[in-house]
PDB file of C-alpha atoms in Angstrom:
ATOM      1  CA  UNK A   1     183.107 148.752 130.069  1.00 44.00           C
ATOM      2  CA  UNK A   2     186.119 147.600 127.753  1.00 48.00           C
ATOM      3  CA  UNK A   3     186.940 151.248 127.345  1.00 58.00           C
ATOM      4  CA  UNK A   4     187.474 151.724 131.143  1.00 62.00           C
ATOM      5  CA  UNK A   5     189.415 148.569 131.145  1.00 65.00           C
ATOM      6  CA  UNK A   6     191.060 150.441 128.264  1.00 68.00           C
ATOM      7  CA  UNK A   7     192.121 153.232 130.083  1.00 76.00           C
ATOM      8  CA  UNK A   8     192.996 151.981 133.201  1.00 73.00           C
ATOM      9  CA  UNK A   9     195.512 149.546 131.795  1.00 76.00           C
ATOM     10  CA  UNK A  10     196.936 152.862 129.489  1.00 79.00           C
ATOM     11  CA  UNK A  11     197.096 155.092 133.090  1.00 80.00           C
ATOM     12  CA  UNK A  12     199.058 152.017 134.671  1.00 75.00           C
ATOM     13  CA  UNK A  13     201.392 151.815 131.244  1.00 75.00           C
ATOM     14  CA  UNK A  14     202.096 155.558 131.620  1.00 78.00           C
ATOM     15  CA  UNK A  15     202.787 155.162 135.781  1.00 76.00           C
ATOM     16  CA  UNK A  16     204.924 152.303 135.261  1.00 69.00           C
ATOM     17  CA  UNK A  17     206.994 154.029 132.583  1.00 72.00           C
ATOM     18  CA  UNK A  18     207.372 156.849 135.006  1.00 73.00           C
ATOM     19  CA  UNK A  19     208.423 155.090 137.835  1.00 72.00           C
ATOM     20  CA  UNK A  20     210.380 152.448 135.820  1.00 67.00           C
ATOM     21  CA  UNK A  21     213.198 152.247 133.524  1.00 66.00           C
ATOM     22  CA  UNK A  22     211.966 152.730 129.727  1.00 67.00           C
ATOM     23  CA  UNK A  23     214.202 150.178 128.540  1.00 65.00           C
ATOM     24  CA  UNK A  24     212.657 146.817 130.898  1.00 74.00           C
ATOM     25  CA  UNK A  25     208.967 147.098 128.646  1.00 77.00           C
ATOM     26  CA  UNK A  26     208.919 143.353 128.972  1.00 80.00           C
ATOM     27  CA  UNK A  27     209.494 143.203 132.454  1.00 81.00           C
ATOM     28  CA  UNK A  28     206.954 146.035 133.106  1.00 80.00           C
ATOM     29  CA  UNK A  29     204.365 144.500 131.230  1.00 85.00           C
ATOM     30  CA  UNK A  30     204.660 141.317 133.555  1.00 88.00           C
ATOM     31  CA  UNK A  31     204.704 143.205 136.700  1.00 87.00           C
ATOM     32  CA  UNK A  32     201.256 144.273 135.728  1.00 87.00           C
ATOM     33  CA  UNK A  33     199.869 141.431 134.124  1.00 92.00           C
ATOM     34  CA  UNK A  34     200.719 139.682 138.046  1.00 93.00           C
ATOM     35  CA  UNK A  35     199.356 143.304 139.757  1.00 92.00           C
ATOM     36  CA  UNK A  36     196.078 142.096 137.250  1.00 93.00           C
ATOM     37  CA  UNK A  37     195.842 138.579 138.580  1.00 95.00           C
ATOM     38  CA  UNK A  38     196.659 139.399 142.222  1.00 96.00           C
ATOM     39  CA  UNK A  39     193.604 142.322 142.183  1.00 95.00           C
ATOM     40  CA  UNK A  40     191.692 139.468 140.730  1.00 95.00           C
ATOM     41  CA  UNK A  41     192.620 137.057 142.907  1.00 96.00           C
ATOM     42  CA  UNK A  42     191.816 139.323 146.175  1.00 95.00           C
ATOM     43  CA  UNK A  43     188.988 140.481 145.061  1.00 95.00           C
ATOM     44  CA  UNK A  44     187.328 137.123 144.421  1.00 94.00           C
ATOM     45  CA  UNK A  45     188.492 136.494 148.408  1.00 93.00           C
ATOM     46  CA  UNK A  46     187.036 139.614 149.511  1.00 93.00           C
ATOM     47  CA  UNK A  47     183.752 138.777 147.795  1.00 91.00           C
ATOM     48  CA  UNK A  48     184.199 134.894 149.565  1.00 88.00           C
ATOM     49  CA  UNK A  49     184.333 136.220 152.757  1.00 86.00           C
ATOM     50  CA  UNK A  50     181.540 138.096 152.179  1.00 83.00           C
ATOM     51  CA  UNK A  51     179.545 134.668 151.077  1.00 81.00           C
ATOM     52  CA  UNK A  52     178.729 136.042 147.475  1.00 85.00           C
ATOM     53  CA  UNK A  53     179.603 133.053 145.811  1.00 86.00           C
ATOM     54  CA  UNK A  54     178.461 134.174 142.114  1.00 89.00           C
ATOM     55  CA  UNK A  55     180.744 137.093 142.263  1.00 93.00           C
ATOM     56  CA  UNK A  56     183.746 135.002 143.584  1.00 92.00           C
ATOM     57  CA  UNK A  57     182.791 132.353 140.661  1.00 92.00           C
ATOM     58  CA  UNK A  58     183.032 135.875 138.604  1.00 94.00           C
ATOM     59  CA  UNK A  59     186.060 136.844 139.593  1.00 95.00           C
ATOM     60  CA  UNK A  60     187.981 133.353 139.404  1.00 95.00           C
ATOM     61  CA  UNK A  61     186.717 132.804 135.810  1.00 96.00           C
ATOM     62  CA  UNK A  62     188.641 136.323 134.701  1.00 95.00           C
ATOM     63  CA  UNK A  63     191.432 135.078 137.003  1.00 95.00           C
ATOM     64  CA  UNK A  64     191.194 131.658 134.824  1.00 95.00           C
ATOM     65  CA  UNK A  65     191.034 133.253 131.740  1.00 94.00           C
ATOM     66  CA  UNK A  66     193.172 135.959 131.995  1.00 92.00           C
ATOM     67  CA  UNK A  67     195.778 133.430 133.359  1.00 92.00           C
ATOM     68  CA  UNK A  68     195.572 131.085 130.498  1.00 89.00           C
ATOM     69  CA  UNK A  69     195.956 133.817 127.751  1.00 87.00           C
ATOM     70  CA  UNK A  70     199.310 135.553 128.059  1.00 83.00           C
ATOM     71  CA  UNK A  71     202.381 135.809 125.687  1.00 84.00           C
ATOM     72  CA  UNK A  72     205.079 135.525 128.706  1.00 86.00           C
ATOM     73  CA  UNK A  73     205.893 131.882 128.348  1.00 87.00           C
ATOM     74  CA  UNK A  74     208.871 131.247 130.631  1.00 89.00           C
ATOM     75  CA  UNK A  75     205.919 131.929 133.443  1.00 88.00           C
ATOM     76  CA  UNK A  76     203.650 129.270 132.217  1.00 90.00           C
ATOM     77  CA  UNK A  77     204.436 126.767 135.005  1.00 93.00           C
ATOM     78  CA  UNK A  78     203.574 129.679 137.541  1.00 93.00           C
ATOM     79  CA  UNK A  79     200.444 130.538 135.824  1.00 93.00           C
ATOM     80  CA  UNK A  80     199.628 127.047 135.085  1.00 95.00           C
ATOM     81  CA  UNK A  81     199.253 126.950 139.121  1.00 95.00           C
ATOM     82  CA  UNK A  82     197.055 129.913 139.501  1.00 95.00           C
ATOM     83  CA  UNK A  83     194.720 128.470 136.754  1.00 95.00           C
ATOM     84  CA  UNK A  84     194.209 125.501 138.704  1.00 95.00           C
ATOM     85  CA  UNK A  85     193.817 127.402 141.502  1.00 95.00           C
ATOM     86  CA  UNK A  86     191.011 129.301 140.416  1.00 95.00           C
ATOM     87  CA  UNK A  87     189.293 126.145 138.215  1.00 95.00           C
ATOM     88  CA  UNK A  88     189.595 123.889 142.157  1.00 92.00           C
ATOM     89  CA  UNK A  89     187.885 127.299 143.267  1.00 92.00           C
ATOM     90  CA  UNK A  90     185.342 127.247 140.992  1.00 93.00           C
ATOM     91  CA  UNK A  91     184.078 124.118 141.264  1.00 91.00           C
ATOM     92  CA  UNK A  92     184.083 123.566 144.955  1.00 88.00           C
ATOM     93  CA  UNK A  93     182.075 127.349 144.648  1.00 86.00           C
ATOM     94  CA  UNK A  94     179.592 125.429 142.192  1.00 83.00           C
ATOM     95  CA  UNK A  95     178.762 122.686 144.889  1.00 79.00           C
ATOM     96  CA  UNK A  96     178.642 124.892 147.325  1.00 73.00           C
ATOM     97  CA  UNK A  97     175.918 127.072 145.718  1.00 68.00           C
ATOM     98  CA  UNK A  98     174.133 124.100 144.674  1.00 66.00           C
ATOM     99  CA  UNK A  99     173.930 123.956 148.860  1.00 64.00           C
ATOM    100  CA  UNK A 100     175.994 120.819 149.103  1.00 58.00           C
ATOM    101  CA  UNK A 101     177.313 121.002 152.400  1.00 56.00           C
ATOM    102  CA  UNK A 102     181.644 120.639 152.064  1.00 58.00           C
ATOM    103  CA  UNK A 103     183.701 121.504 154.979  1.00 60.00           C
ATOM    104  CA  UNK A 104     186.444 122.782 153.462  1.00 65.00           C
ATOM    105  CA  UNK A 105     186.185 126.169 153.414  1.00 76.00           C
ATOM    106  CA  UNK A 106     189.187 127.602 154.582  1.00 84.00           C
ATOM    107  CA  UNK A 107     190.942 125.261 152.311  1.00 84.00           C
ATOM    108  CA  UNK A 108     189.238 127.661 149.686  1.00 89.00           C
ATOM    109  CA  UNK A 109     190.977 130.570 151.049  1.00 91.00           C
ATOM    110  CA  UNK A 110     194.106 129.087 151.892  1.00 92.00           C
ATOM    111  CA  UNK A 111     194.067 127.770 147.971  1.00 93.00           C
ATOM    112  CA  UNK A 112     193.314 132.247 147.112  1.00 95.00           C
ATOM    113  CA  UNK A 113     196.500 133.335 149.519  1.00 95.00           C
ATOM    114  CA  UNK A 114     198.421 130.841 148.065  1.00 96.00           C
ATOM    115  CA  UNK A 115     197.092 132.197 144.303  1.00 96.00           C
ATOM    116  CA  UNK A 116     198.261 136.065 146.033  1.00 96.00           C
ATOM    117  CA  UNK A 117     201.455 134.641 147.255  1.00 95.00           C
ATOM    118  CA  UNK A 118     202.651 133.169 143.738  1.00 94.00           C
ATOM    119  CA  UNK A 119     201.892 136.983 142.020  1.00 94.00           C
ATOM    120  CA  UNK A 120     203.562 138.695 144.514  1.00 94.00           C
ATOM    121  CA  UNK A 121     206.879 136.430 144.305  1.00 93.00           C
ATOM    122  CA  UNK A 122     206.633 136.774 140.325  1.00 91.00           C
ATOM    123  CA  UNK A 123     207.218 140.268 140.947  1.00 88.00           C
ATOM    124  CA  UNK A 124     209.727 140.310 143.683  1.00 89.00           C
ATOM    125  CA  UNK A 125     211.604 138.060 141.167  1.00 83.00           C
ATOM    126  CA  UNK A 126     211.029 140.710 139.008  1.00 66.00           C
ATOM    127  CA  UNK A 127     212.610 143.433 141.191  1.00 55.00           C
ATOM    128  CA  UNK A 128     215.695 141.005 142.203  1.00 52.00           C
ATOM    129  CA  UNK A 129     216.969 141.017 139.026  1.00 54.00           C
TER     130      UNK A 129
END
């Protein structure tokens, strides 16, 4: 499995240097690292939606993780965010399966678009430049 990971993140390299300039690495390599977290991020809401909460737990722990372990520091309040994000996620996913009943569902979701939202803006900013 780590050699598919592998090899997708080596195809997006090689598309990325294709489409953009050779010379913005740095800025390339964040683009994807948010395209990473925002797949994450919707994949964990797909997989809500669909009421499989140990996938969605899943999926927010990589989203966690892979938000807490990066080398782009000037983004750290932004990530910061998503990591609580996903860890408020996580939890109120834990209660849930445990078949406490909370209410708050949608807040879940809202919490996820809100997660999308801040990866998409990090690249806009990105392009704006």
């Amino acid at each position: 499995m780590v050699s598919i990971k592998k090899d997708i993140t080596q195809n997006l390299n090689r598309l990325f240097e294709f489409i953009l300039p050779k010379k913005d690495k740095y800025a390339n390599e964040k683009v994807i690292f948010y395209l990473r977290l925002y797949t994450g991020v919707m994949r964990a809401e797909d997989n809500l939606n669909a009421g499989n909460y140990a996938r969605t737990i899943n999926l927010l722990k990589v989203v966690r993780n892979t938000a807490g372990s990066t080398q782009f520091r000037e983004e750290s309040v932004f990530l910061e965010r998503i990591r609580d994000i996903a860890h408020d996620s996580i939890n109120f996913l834990s209660v849930q399966k445990k078949g406490k009943k909370q209410s708050a569902f949608y807040t879940i979701l809202t919490k996820l678009q809100m997660a999308q939202n801040l990866c998409i803006l990090r690249i806009l900013k990105r392009e704006g430049k």
